[in-house]
Coordinates of C-alpha atoms and ligand atoms in Angstrom, one line a residue:
M1 CA 21.0 21.8 -9.5
R2 CA 19.3 20.8 -6.1
L3 CA 16.5 18.6 -6.0
Y4 CA 14.3 17.6 -2.7
L5 CA 12.1 14.4 -3.3
I6 CA 10.1 14.4 -0.1
N7 CA 7.5 11.7 1.3
P8 CA 5.1 13.4 3.6
S9 CA 4.3 11.9 7.0
N10 CA 1.1 11.3 8.4
P11 CA 1.1 11.6 12.0
L12 CA -2.2 9.5 12.1
V13 CA -0.2 6.3 10.7
S14 CA 3.6 7.2 10.6
I15 CA 6.7 5.5 12.4
V16 CA 5.9 8.3 15.4
N17 CA 4.1 5.4 16.9
V18 CA 7.7 3.4 16.8
K19 CA 8.2 4.9 19.9
E20 CA 5.2 3.1 21.4
S21 CA 5.8 -0.3 19.6
R22 CA 9.6 -1.4 18.9
W23 CA 7.7 -3.9 16.3
N24 CA 6.5 -0.8 14.0
R25 CA 10.1 -0.7 12.6
Y26 CA 8.7 -3.6 10.6
R27 CA 5.7 -1.4 9.1
V28 CA 7.6 1.3 7.5
W29 CA 8.3 0.9 4.0
K30 CA 10.5 2.9 1.3
P31 CA 8.9 5.3 -0.7
L32 CA 9.5 3.6 -4.0
S33 CA 7.9 6.3 -6.1
L34 CA 10.9 8.9 -5.2
M35 CA 13.5 6.2 -5.9
V36 CA 12.1 5.7 -9.2
L37 CA 12.2 9.3 -9.9
A38 CA 15.4 9.8 -8.7
G39 CA 16.3 7.3 -11.2
L40 CA 15.0 9.0 -13.7
T41 CA 16.8 12.0 -13.0
P42 CA 19.8 13.1 -15.0
P43 CA 23.2 13.2 -13.2
E44 CA 23.7 16.9 -13.2
W45 CA 21.0 17.3 -10.2
E46 CA 21.9 16.5 -6.8
I47 CA 19.1 14.4 -5.3
S48 CA 18.2 13.7 -1.5
I49 CA 15.0 12.0 -0.6
M50 CA 13.7 12.9 2.4
D51 CA 10.9 10.0 3.9
E52 CA 9.2 12.5 7.2
N53 CA 8.1 8.8 8.3
L54 CA 11.6 8.6 9.7
G55 CA 11.4 11.8 11.3
V56 CA 10.4 15.0 10.0
P57 CA 14.2 16.9 8.6
D58 CA 14.9 20.3 9.6
Y59 CA 14.5 22.0 6.1
L60 CA 15.2 25.4 7.5
A61 CA 18.8 24.1 8.2
M62 CA 19.2 22.6 5.0
P63 CA 20.5 24.5 1.8
R64 CA 18.1 25.7 -0.5
P65 CA 16.9 23.5 -3.4
D66 CA 16.0 24.5 -6.8
L67 CA 13.0 22.1 -7.3
V68 CA 11.2 20.2 -4.8
G69 CA 9.1 17.0 -5.6
I70 CA 6.4 15.7 -3.3
T71 CA 4.7 12.3 -3.7
A72 CA 1.4 11.6 -1.5
F73 CA -1.1 8.8 -1.1
T74 CA -4.7 10.5 -0.1
S75 CA -3.7 10.1 3.5
Q76 CA -0.8 12.3 3.2
A77 CA -2.5 14.8 1.4
N78 CA -2.5 17.6 4.5
R79 CA 0.9 17.0 5.3
A80 CA 2.1 17.3 1.5
Y81 CA 0.4 20.9 1.1
E82 CA 2.3 22.2 4.5
V83 CA 5.5 21.2 2.9
A84 CA 4.7 22.6 -0.3
A85 CA 3.4 26.0 1.3
Y86 CA 7.0 26.0 3.0
F87 CA 9.4 25.8 0.1
R88 CA 6.7 28.0 -2.2
R89 CA 7.3 30.7 0.8
L90 CA 11.0 30.4 -0.1
G91 CA 10.3 30.7 -3.8
V92 CA 11.2 27.3 -4.6
P93 CA 9.1 25.7 -7.3
V94 CA 7.1 22.5 -6.0
V95 CA 5.8 19.6 -8.1
M96 CA 3.6 17.2 -6.9
G97 CA 2.5 13.8 -8.4
G98 CA 1.7 10.3 -7.5
I99 CA -2.1 8.8 -6.8
H100 CA -3.6 11.6 -5.0
A101 CA -2.2 14.5 -7.5
T102 CA -3.8 12.5 -10.3
M103 CA -7.2 12.0 -8.5
C104 CA -7.6 15.3 -7.2
I105 CA -6.2 17.5 -9.6
D106 CA -7.9 20.7 -8.9
E107 CA -7.1 20.6 -5.3
V108 CA -3.4 20.1 -5.7
T109 CA -3.2 22.7 -8.6
E110 CA -4.0 25.1 -5.9
R111 CA -1.2 24.1 -3.6
A112 CA 1.8 23.1 -6.1
D113 CA 3.3 25.1 -9.0
S114 CA 3.0 22.2 -11.0
V115 CA 1.2 18.8 -11.0
V116 CA 2.2 15.4 -12.4
T117 CA -0.7 12.9 -13.2
R118 CA -0.1 9.4 -13.5
E119 CA 3.2 7.7 -14.1
A120 CA 6.1 9.9 -14.1
E121 CA 8.5 8.1 -16.5
G122 CA 7.3 9.6 -19.5
I123 CA 7.3 13.2 -18.3
W124 CA 9.9 13.8 -15.6
P125 CA 13.1 14.4 -17.8
Q126 CA 11.0 17.0 -19.8
L127 CA 9.5 18.7 -16.4
L128 CA 13.4 19.3 -15.5
Q129 CA 14.4 20.6 -18.7
D130 CA 11.6 23.0 -18.4
V131 CA 12.9 24.0 -14.7
R132 CA 16.1 25.0 -16.1
H133 CA 14.6 26.9 -18.6
G134 CA 12.2 28.7 -16.4
C135 CA 9.4 27.5 -17.9
L136 CA 7.4 24.8 -15.9
K137 CA 4.0 24.3 -17.0
R138 CA 1.3 23.9 -14.2
V139 CA 0.3 20.3 -15.5
Y140 CA 2.1 17.6 -17.3
D141 CA 0.5 14.1 -18.0
G142 CA 3.1 10.9 -18.0
G143 CA 0.4 8.8 -19.1
L144 CA 1.2 4.9 -18.5
A145 CA 4.8 4.0 -18.9
E146 CA 6.2 1.0 -21.5
M147 CA 7.8 -1.0 -18.8
N148 CA 11.3 -1.1 -20.3
N149 CA 11.3 2.6 -19.6
V150 CA 11.0 2.2 -16.0
P151 CA 14.7 2.8 -14.6
M152 CA 16.5 1.3 -12.0
A153 CA 15.3 2.9 -8.6
R154 CA 18.1 4.6 -6.9
H155 CA 18.5 2.2 -4.0
D156 CA 21.6 3.6 -2.7
L157 CA 19.8 6.9 -1.9
L158 CA 17.6 5.3 1.1
A159 CA 20.3 3.1 2.2
S160 CA 19.7 2.7 6.1
G161 CA 16.7 2.9 8.4
Y162 CA 14.3 0.4 6.8
A163 CA 13.9 -3.2 7.8
F164 CA 12.7 -4.2 4.2
G165 CA 13.9 -2.7 0.8
A166 CA 11.5 -2.4 -2.0
I167 CA 11.1 -3.2 -5.8
Q168 CA 8.3 -3.0 -8.4
T169 CA 8.1 -6.1 -10.9
T170 CA 4.4 -5.1 -12.6
R171 CA 1.9 -2.3 -12.7
G172 CA -1.6 -2.4 -13.5
C173 CA -4.5 -4.7 -12.7
P174 CA -7.5 -5.9 -15.0
L175 CA -9.8 -6.7 -12.1
N176 CA -10.8 -3.1 -11.2
C177 CA -12.6 -3.8 -7.6
S178 CA -15.0 -1.2 -6.8
F179 CA -12.7 0.1 -3.7
C180 CA -9.3 0.2 -5.0
S181 CA -7.3 2.8 -7.1
V182 CA -5.0 0.5 -9.1
T183 CA -7.2 0.2 -12.0
A184 CA -8.3 3.7 -12.0
F185 CA -4.6 4.8 -11.7
N186 CA -2.2 2.3 -13.6
G187 CA -4.7 0.9 -16.1
A188 CA -6.2 -2.2 -16.6
R189 CA -3.4 -3.6 -19.0
Y190 CA -1.2 -5.8 -16.9
R191 CA 2.7 -4.9 -17.6
Q192 CA 5.6 -6.7 -16.5
R193 CA 8.6 -5.5 -16.4
P194 CA 11.7 -7.1 -18.4
I195 CA 13.1 -10.2 -16.3
P196 CA 17.0 -8.9 -16.7
D197 CA 16.2 -5.2 -15.3
V198 CA 14.2 -6.9 -12.4
V199 CA 16.9 -9.2 -11.8
R200 CA 19.6 -6.2 -11.7
E201 CA 17.7 -3.9 -9.6
F202 CA 17.1 -6.8 -7.3
Q203 CA 20.6 -7.3 -7.2
S204 CA 21.4 -3.7 -6.4
I205 CA 19.5 -3.5 -3.1
R206 CA 21.3 -4.2 0.0
E207 CA 18.6 -5.4 2.6
K208 CA 18.1 -9.1 3.1
R209 CA 14.4 -8.5 3.0
V210 CA 12.4 -7.1 0.4
L211 CA 8.9 -5.9 -0.2
V212 CA 8.0 -6.3 -4.0
V213 CA 5.2 -3.8 -4.3
D214 CA 3.3 -5.2 -6.6
D215 CA -0.5 -5.3 -6.3
N216 CA -1.0 -8.4 -8.3
L217 CA 2.2 -10.3 -8.4
I218 CA 1.1 -12.9 -10.7
G219 CA -1.6 -11.4 -13.0
T220 CA -4.4 -13.1 -14.4
R221 CA -4.0 -14.9 -17.7
P222 CA -1.9 -17.9 -18.7
E223 CA 0.7 -15.6 -20.3
H224 CA 1.1 -13.3 -17.1
I225 CA 1.5 -16.4 -15.4
A226 CA 4.0 -17.8 -17.8
H227 CA 6.0 -14.5 -17.6
A228 CA 6.0 -14.7 -13.4
K229 CA 7.4 -18.4 -13.9
D230 CA 10.0 -17.2 -15.9
L231 CA 11.2 -14.3 -13.4
F232 CA 10.9 -16.5 -10.6
R233 CA 13.3 -18.8 -12.6
A234 CA 15.8 -16.2 -13.4
M235 CA 15.6 -14.9 -9.8
A236 CA 16.5 -18.2 -8.4
Q237 CA 19.1 -18.7 -11.0
A238 CA 20.7 -15.6 -10.2
N239 CA 20.8 -16.9 -6.2
L240 CA 19.8 -13.4 -4.9
R241 CA 19.9 -14.6 -1.5
K242 CA 16.8 -12.5 -0.8
E243 CA 13.6 -13.3 1.3
W244 CA 10.6 -10.9 -0.1
V245 CA 6.8 -10.5 0.5
S246 CA 4.2 -9.4 -2.0
Q247 CA 0.5 -9.2 -2.6
A248 CA -1.4 -11.6 -4.8
T249 CA -5.0 -12.6 -5.7
I250 CA -6.0 -16.2 -4.7
N251 CA -5.3 -17.5 -8.0
F252 CA -1.7 -17.7 -6.9
A253 CA -2.4 -20.9 -5.4
D254 CA -3.5 -22.5 -8.2
D255 CA -0.3 -23.6 -10.0
E256 CA 1.8 -25.9 -8.1
E257 CA 4.5 -25.3 -10.3
L258 CA 4.3 -21.5 -9.6
L259 CA 4.0 -21.7 -5.9
A260 CA 7.3 -23.7 -6.0
L261 CA 9.4 -21.5 -8.0
A262 CA 8.4 -18.3 -6.3
A263 CA 9.5 -20.0 -3.0
K264 CA 12.6 -20.8 -4.8
A265 CA 13.0 -17.3 -5.8
G266 CA 12.7 -16.0 -2.1
C267 CA 9.1 -15.5 -1.6
R268 CA 8.3 -15.9 2.1
G269 CA 4.8 -14.1 2.5
V270 CA 2.3 -13.3 0.4
F271 CA -0.8 -10.5 1.2
V272 CA -4.2 -11.7 -0.3
G273 CA -7.1 -9.9 -0.4
F274 CA -10.2 -11.8 0.5
E275 CA -12.5 -8.7 1.4
S276 CA -15.6 -10.4 2.6
P277 CA -16.5 -13.8 3.7
S278 CA -19.3 -13.9 1.8
P279 CA -20.4 -14.0 -2.0
E280 CA -22.9 -11.2 -1.9
G281 CA -20.1 -9.1 -0.5
L282 CA -17.8 -10.2 -3.2
R283 CA -20.2 -9.3 -5.8
E284 CA -21.3 -6.0 -4.1
I285 CA -17.0 -4.9 -4.7
G286 CA -16.8 -6.7 -8.0
K287 CA -14.2 -8.9 -6.6
K288 CA -14.9 -11.5 -9.4
L289 CA -11.8 -13.5 -8.9
N290 CA -13.0 -15.1 -5.7
L291 CA -16.3 -15.8 -6.7
V292 CA -14.8 -18.5 -9.1
K293 CA -17.0 -21.6 -9.0
G294 CA -15.4 -24.2 -6.7
R295 CA -12.8 -22.1 -5.2
D296 CA -11.9 -23.6 -1.3
F297 CA -10.1 -20.8 0.4
R298 CA -8.9 -23.1 3.3
A299 CA -7.5 -25.5 0.5
S300 CA -5.9 -22.5 -1.3
V301 CA -4.2 -21.3 1.6
R302 CA -2.9 -24.4 2.8
R303 CA -1.3 -24.7 -0.7
I304 CA 0.4 -21.8 -0.4
Q305 CA 1.7 -22.4 3.0
R306 CA 2.8 -25.8 2.0
H307 CA 5.4 -24.0 0.0
N308 CA 6.6 -22.2 3.2
I309 CA 5.1 -18.6 2.2
L310 CA 2.8 -17.3 4.9
V311 CA -0.4 -15.8 4.2
V312 CA -1.9 -12.5 5.2
G313 CA -5.7 -12.3 4.6
S314 CA -7.2 -9.0 4.4
F315 CA -10.8 -8.0 4.9
I316 CA -12.9 -5.2 4.7
I317 CA -15.8 -4.4 7.0
G318 CA -18.6 -1.8 6.3
L319 CA -19.8 -3.1 2.9
D320 CA -23.9 -2.6 2.3
I321 CA -24.9 -6.2 3.2
D322 CA -22.4 -6.0 6.4
E323 CA -24.6 -5.8 9.5
R324 CA -23.9 -6.4 13.3
G325 CA -21.9 -9.6 13.9
V326 CA -19.6 -9.1 11.0
G327 CA -16.8 -8.4 12.9
K328 CA -16.7 -11.9 14.7
H329 CA -17.9 -13.5 11.1
V330 CA -14.7 -12.0 9.6
A331 CA -12.4 -13.2 12.5
E332 CA -14.5 -16.9 11.9
A333 CA -13.8 -16.9 8.0
A334 CA -9.9 -15.7 8.6
R335 CA -9.8 -18.5 11.2
Q336 CA -11.3 -21.3 8.8
Y337 CA -9.1 -20.2 6.2
G338 CA -6.2 -20.7 8.0
V339 CA -4.1 -17.3 7.5
D340 CA -1.1 -16.4 9.5
N341 CA -2.2 -12.9 9.8
L342 CA -5.3 -10.9 9.5
N343 CA -5.8 -7.4 8.3
V344 CA -9.0 -5.8 8.5
L345 CA -9.9 -2.4 7.0
F346 CA -13.1 -0.1 7.0
L347 CA -14.6 0.2 3.7
T348 CA -13.1 3.6 2.4
P349 CA -14.1 5.6 -0.5
L350 CA -11.0 6.9 -2.1
P351 CA -10.9 9.4 -4.6
G352 CA -10.9 8.0 -8.3
T353 CA -12.6 4.7 -7.5
R354 CA -15.9 3.5 -8.5
L355 CA -16.8 3.1 -4.7
W356 CA -16.0 6.9 -4.4
D357 CA -18.6 7.8 -7.2
K358 CA -21.2 5.6 -5.8
M359 CA -20.9 7.0 -2.1
K360 CA -20.3 10.4 -3.1
S361 CA -23.5 10.5 -5.3
E362 CA -25.6 8.7 -2.5
D363 CA -24.1 11.8 0.0
R364 CA -22.5 9.2 2.0
L365 CA -19.1 10.8 2.3
A366 CA -19.3 11.3 6.4
L367 CA -15.9 13.1 6.5
D368 CA -16.1 15.6 3.5
A369 CA -14.2 18.7 4.7
F370 CA -11.2 18.4 2.2
P371 CA -8.1 18.6 2.4
E372 CA -8.9 18.6 6.4
D373 CA -10.5 15.5 6.2
W374 CA -8.3 13.4 3.8
K375 CA -5.8 12.6 7.0
Y376 CA -8.3 10.0 8.1
Y377 CA -8.6 8.0 4.7
T378 CA -6.3 5.6 5.8
L379 CA -8.7 2.7 5.7
T380 CA -8.1 2.3 9.4
F381 CA -11.2 4.8 10.4
P382 CA -14.8 4.6 9.5
V383 CA -14.9 7.8 7.3
A384 CA -18.4 6.9 5.4
Q385 CA -21.8 6.5 6.2
Y386 CA -22.5 2.7 6.4
K387 CA -25.6 1.1 5.5
H388 CA -26.6 -1.3 8.5
L389 CA -23.8 0.4 11.1
S390 CA -23.6 3.4 13.0
L391 CA -20.2 5.0 13.8
D392 CA -20.0 3.2 17.2
G393 CA -21.6 0.3 15.8
I394 CA -18.8 -0.4 13.0
I395 CA -16.1 0.5 15.6
E396 CA -17.2 -2.0 17.8
E397 CA -17.2 -4.7 14.9
M398 CA -13.4 -3.7 14.0
I399 CA -12.6 -4.2 17.8
S400 CA -14.4 -7.3 18.3
C401 CA -13.0 -9.0 15.1
D402 CA -9.3 -7.9 16.0
Q403 CA -10.1 -9.3 19.8
D404 CA -11.1 -12.6 18.5
F405 CA -8.5 -13.1 16.1
Y406 CA -5.6 -11.6 18.1
S407 CA -6.6 -13.1 21.5
M408 CA -3.5 -14.5 23.1
P409 CA -4.5 -18.3 23.1
R410 CA -5.5 -18.2 19.1
I411 CA -1.9 -16.5 18.4
L412 CA -0.1 -18.9 20.6
R413 CA -2.2 -22.0 18.8
R414 CA -1.3 -20.7 15.5
A415 CA 2.5 -20.3 16.6
L416 CA 2.3 -24.1 17.6
G417 CA 0.5 -24.9 14.3
N418 CA 3.8 -23.3 12.5
V419 CA 6.1 -25.3 14.7
W420 CA 4.4 -28.4 13.9
H421 CA 4.5 -27.6 10.1
R422 CA 8.2 -26.2 10.1
R423 CA 6.8 -22.8 8.7
Q424 CA 8.7 -19.9 9.7
P425 CA 6.9 -19.4 13.4
L426 CA 9.1 -17.0 14.1
I427 CA 8.2 -14.3 11.8
S428 CA 4.5 -15.6 12.0
L429 CA 4.6 -14.9 15.9
V430 CA 6.3 -11.4 15.6
G431 CA 3.8 -10.6 13.0
N432 CA 0.8 -11.6 15.4
L433 CA 2.2 -9.9 18.5
S434 CA 3.0 -6.8 16.3
Y435 CA -0.7 -6.6 15.5
R436 CA -1.7 -7.4 18.9
S437 CA 0.5 -4.7 20.4
N438 CA -1.2 -1.9 18.3
L439 CA -5.1 -2.8 19.5
R440 CA -4.4 -0.7 22.6
L441 CA -3.6 2.2 20.3
N442 CA -6.2 1.8 17.7
A443 CA -8.5 2.0 21.1
K444 CA -7.2 5.4 21.7
A445 CA -7.3 6.4 18.1
Y446 CA -10.9 5.4 17.7
A447 CA -11.7 7.4 20.5
N448 CA -10.3 10.5 19.3
F449 CA -11.7 9.9 16.0
K450 CA -15.1 9.5 17.4
S451 CA -15.0 13.0 18.9
Y452 CA -13.3 14.7 15.9
S453 CA -16.0 13.0 13.8
D454 CA -18.6 14.6 16.5
N455 CA -17.3 18.0 16.6
R456 CA -17.3 17.9 12.6
H457 CA -21.2 17.2 12.7
H458 CA -22.3 19.6 15.4
Ligands
B12_501 C1 4.0 -0.1 -1.5 C2 2.4 0.7 -0.9 C3 2.1 1.0 0.0 C4 3.5 1.1 1.3 C5 3.9 2.5 1.1 C6 5.1 2.9 0.9 C7 5.8 4.2 0.8 N1 6.3 4.9 1.6 O1 5.5 4.4 -0.3 C8 2.7 1.2 2.7 C9 2.3 -0.6 2.9 C10 3.1 1.7 3.7 C11 1.1 1.5 2.2 C12 0.6 2.0 2.9 C13 -1.1 2.8 2.7 N2 -1.4 2.6 1.6 CO1 -0.6 2.0 -0.1 N3 0.4 1.1 -1.7 C14 1.3 0.8 -1.7 C15 1.3 0.3 -3.6 C16 0.9 -1.2 -3.5 C17 2.6 0.7 -4.2 C18 3.2 1.7 -4.0 C19 4.6 1.9 -4.9 O2 5.5 2.0 -4.4 N4 4.5 1.9 -6.4 C20 5.5 2.1 -7.3 C21 6.0 3.4 -7.4 C22 6.9 3.4 -8.5 O3 4.8 3.9 -8.4 P1 3.8 5.2 -8.1 O4 3.8 5.4 -6.4 O5 2.5 5.3 -8.3 O6 5.0 6.3 -8.2 C23 4.9 6.6 -9.7 C24 3.6 7.7 -10.0 O7 2.7 7.8 -9.2 C25 4.5 9.2 -10.0 N5 4.8 9.6 -8.8 C26 4.6 9.4 -7.8 N6 4.9 10.5 -6.9 C27 5.5 11.5 -7.5 C28 5.8 12.6 -7.2 C29 6.4 13.3 -8.0 C30 6.7 14.7 -7.8 C31 6.0 13.3 -9.3 C32 6.5 14.1 -10.6 C33 5.7 12.0 -9.7 C34 5.1 10.9 -8.9 O8 6.1 8.3 -10.5 C35 6.3 7.6 -10.2 C36 6.7 6.5 -11.1 O9 6.0 6.5 -12.6 C37 0.3 1.3 -4.0 C38 -0.7 0.6 -5.1 C39 -0.1 1.4 -6.3 N7 0.3 0.4 -7.5 O10 0.8 2.5 -6.6 C40 -0.9 1.3 -2.9 C41 -1.3 2.7 -2.5 C42 -0.6 3.5 -3.0 N8 -1.5 2.3 -1.3 C43 -2.8 2.7 -0.8 C44 -3.5 3.1 0.2 C45 -4.9 3.5 0.4 C46 -2.6 3.1 1.6 C47 -3.2 3.2 2.9 C48 -3.8 4.8 3.1 C49 -3.9 2.3 3.8 C50 -3.5 1.0 3.8 N9 -3.7 0.6 5.3 O11 -2.7 0.4 2.8 C51 -1.6 3.7 3.7 C52 -1.3 5.0 4.1 C53 0.3 5.1 4.8 C54 0.1 6.7 5.0 N10 1.4 6.9 5.1 O12 -0.3 7.1 4.9 C55 -3.9 3.5 -2.0 C56 -3.9 4.5 -2.4 C57 -5.0 5.3 -2.8 C58 -4.8 6.7 -2.3 N11 -5.9 7.6 -2.9 O13 -4.3 7.3 -1.4 C59 -3.1 2.5 -3.1 C60 -2.9 3.1 -4.5 C61 -3.5 1.0 -3.2 C62 -4.9 0.7 -3.8 N12 -5.6 -0.1 -3.3 O14 -5.8 1.6 -3.9 N13 1.0 1.6 1.1
SF4_502 S1 -7.8 -5.1 -5.2 FE1 -6.2 -6.1 -6.1 S2 -7.5 -7.7 -7.5 FE2 -8.7 -5.7 -7.2 S3 -8.2 -3.7 -8.4 FE3 -7.0 -3.7 -6.7 S4 -5.1 -4.7 -7.2 FE4 -6.5 -5.6 -8.8

């Protein structure tokens, strides 16, 4: 039995751009979902994982599979449907799963033979049995997995072409920010994998550098943090010789022992969601953790950096409170907090989130011809109607923010600061230059987007 597992490209954000900037090699990440699915698949299946972000394979020249499994974030849905249609025309059953299939089940059911909602661990082996017996069902719900049932991902199946390996150590987030899909999809219960499983899986990764894909690396409660410390201790003891980056909330900065252990375990960077420079903005999106009284963001960032861990700060533009000038305001806040890199995104209503419900009920989805328009739901295009900012206005704010933070003098100043403090100056500089080199591409993408959006509305 032959199984193809496919990660569809989104031409708007994929590695296609590598030709234009070699730094982009560092922006393509392994589709871990498919590697985990492969880990759940019994040995009688011959598995190939195809990541279209590395180039679309010539499916025609390949042997006919018995089953195709496709994953998709919302922004990949269109391409996923093209691939599904291609294999269905050949009579090959197609199953889709992942975040988009879960949140837009009706749309996906029309375009695939079968849909798996939520996490696959509880249902994938059963589905494969059903395929063998010719009784594939239309819908399966995997529910939320117990973490000791999460298999080792098959790292051997995607062994080359990427700068980073990938691993997941936790799922779920109790914080339920309005714009984020994680609580809606993976649940509010924070689940941590057994430590020996994580260490063993780390050992099976070939790459020296690894993305720990967790949304919230350490959790929120004392018992979560105690578990995270134990994991970091075990990783350090296993002498993995890996360097890794992950995502964490700002409470990561609050425990010196945790930071020291993370650094010892190989942590070299964290992506932290600051989201908005103003408390009203944080209240609007429900980012409760950042509103804790007395939080000094600059001091928190410094504490993390003192352990030789770089901080990438993420902000959102387009909140209801955001007005003209927000771009400069965000760039200023990021500078003041002292982050090494800044990642700014447009507020985007993703299906299944509280923000989606709100904007949809207020009739504020500007691009809503689905599935066609999903390709712009990358958080890098302003797809909604924003309260105080027009389409041109919000794009100008984004450009002014990026130009301000990524001006050459500011990049050099940050690099010198890192040399002075002996904090990975090269990596930080490369990150900044990579981002800067894409600003020109972004301007082109915004121009195309505006004409697409204008045509749509005329
Ligand atoms: C790592 C990651 C990335 C990596 C992607 C790596 C990759 N190629 O997969 C990078 C950094 C590139 C990335 C980019 C983006 N991401 Co992202 N990302 C994640 C993150 C943090 C982890 C994903 C992961 O690997 N999880 C681990 C695996 C094991 O879990 P899983 O993917 O859920 O898979 C399980 C099930 O879903 C299911 N399943 C999945 N696929 C399939 C397929 C079949 C056939 C079956 C049966 C089952 C199944 O089985 C798996 C095992 O249980 C998630 C958050 C999250 N918790 O999922 C956000 C997340 C998926 N990203 C999100 C977004 C918005 C984006 C971007 C659009 C925007 C951005 N700027 O970040 C871009 C889009 C890129 C594109 N190509 O279009 C949103 C997606 C929401 C949505 N509705 O689409 C999420 C949920 C984060 C959020 N805050 O809301 N991302
Ligand atoms: S944005 Fe971060 S903190 Fe908020 S719900 Fe999503 S994962 Fe949790």
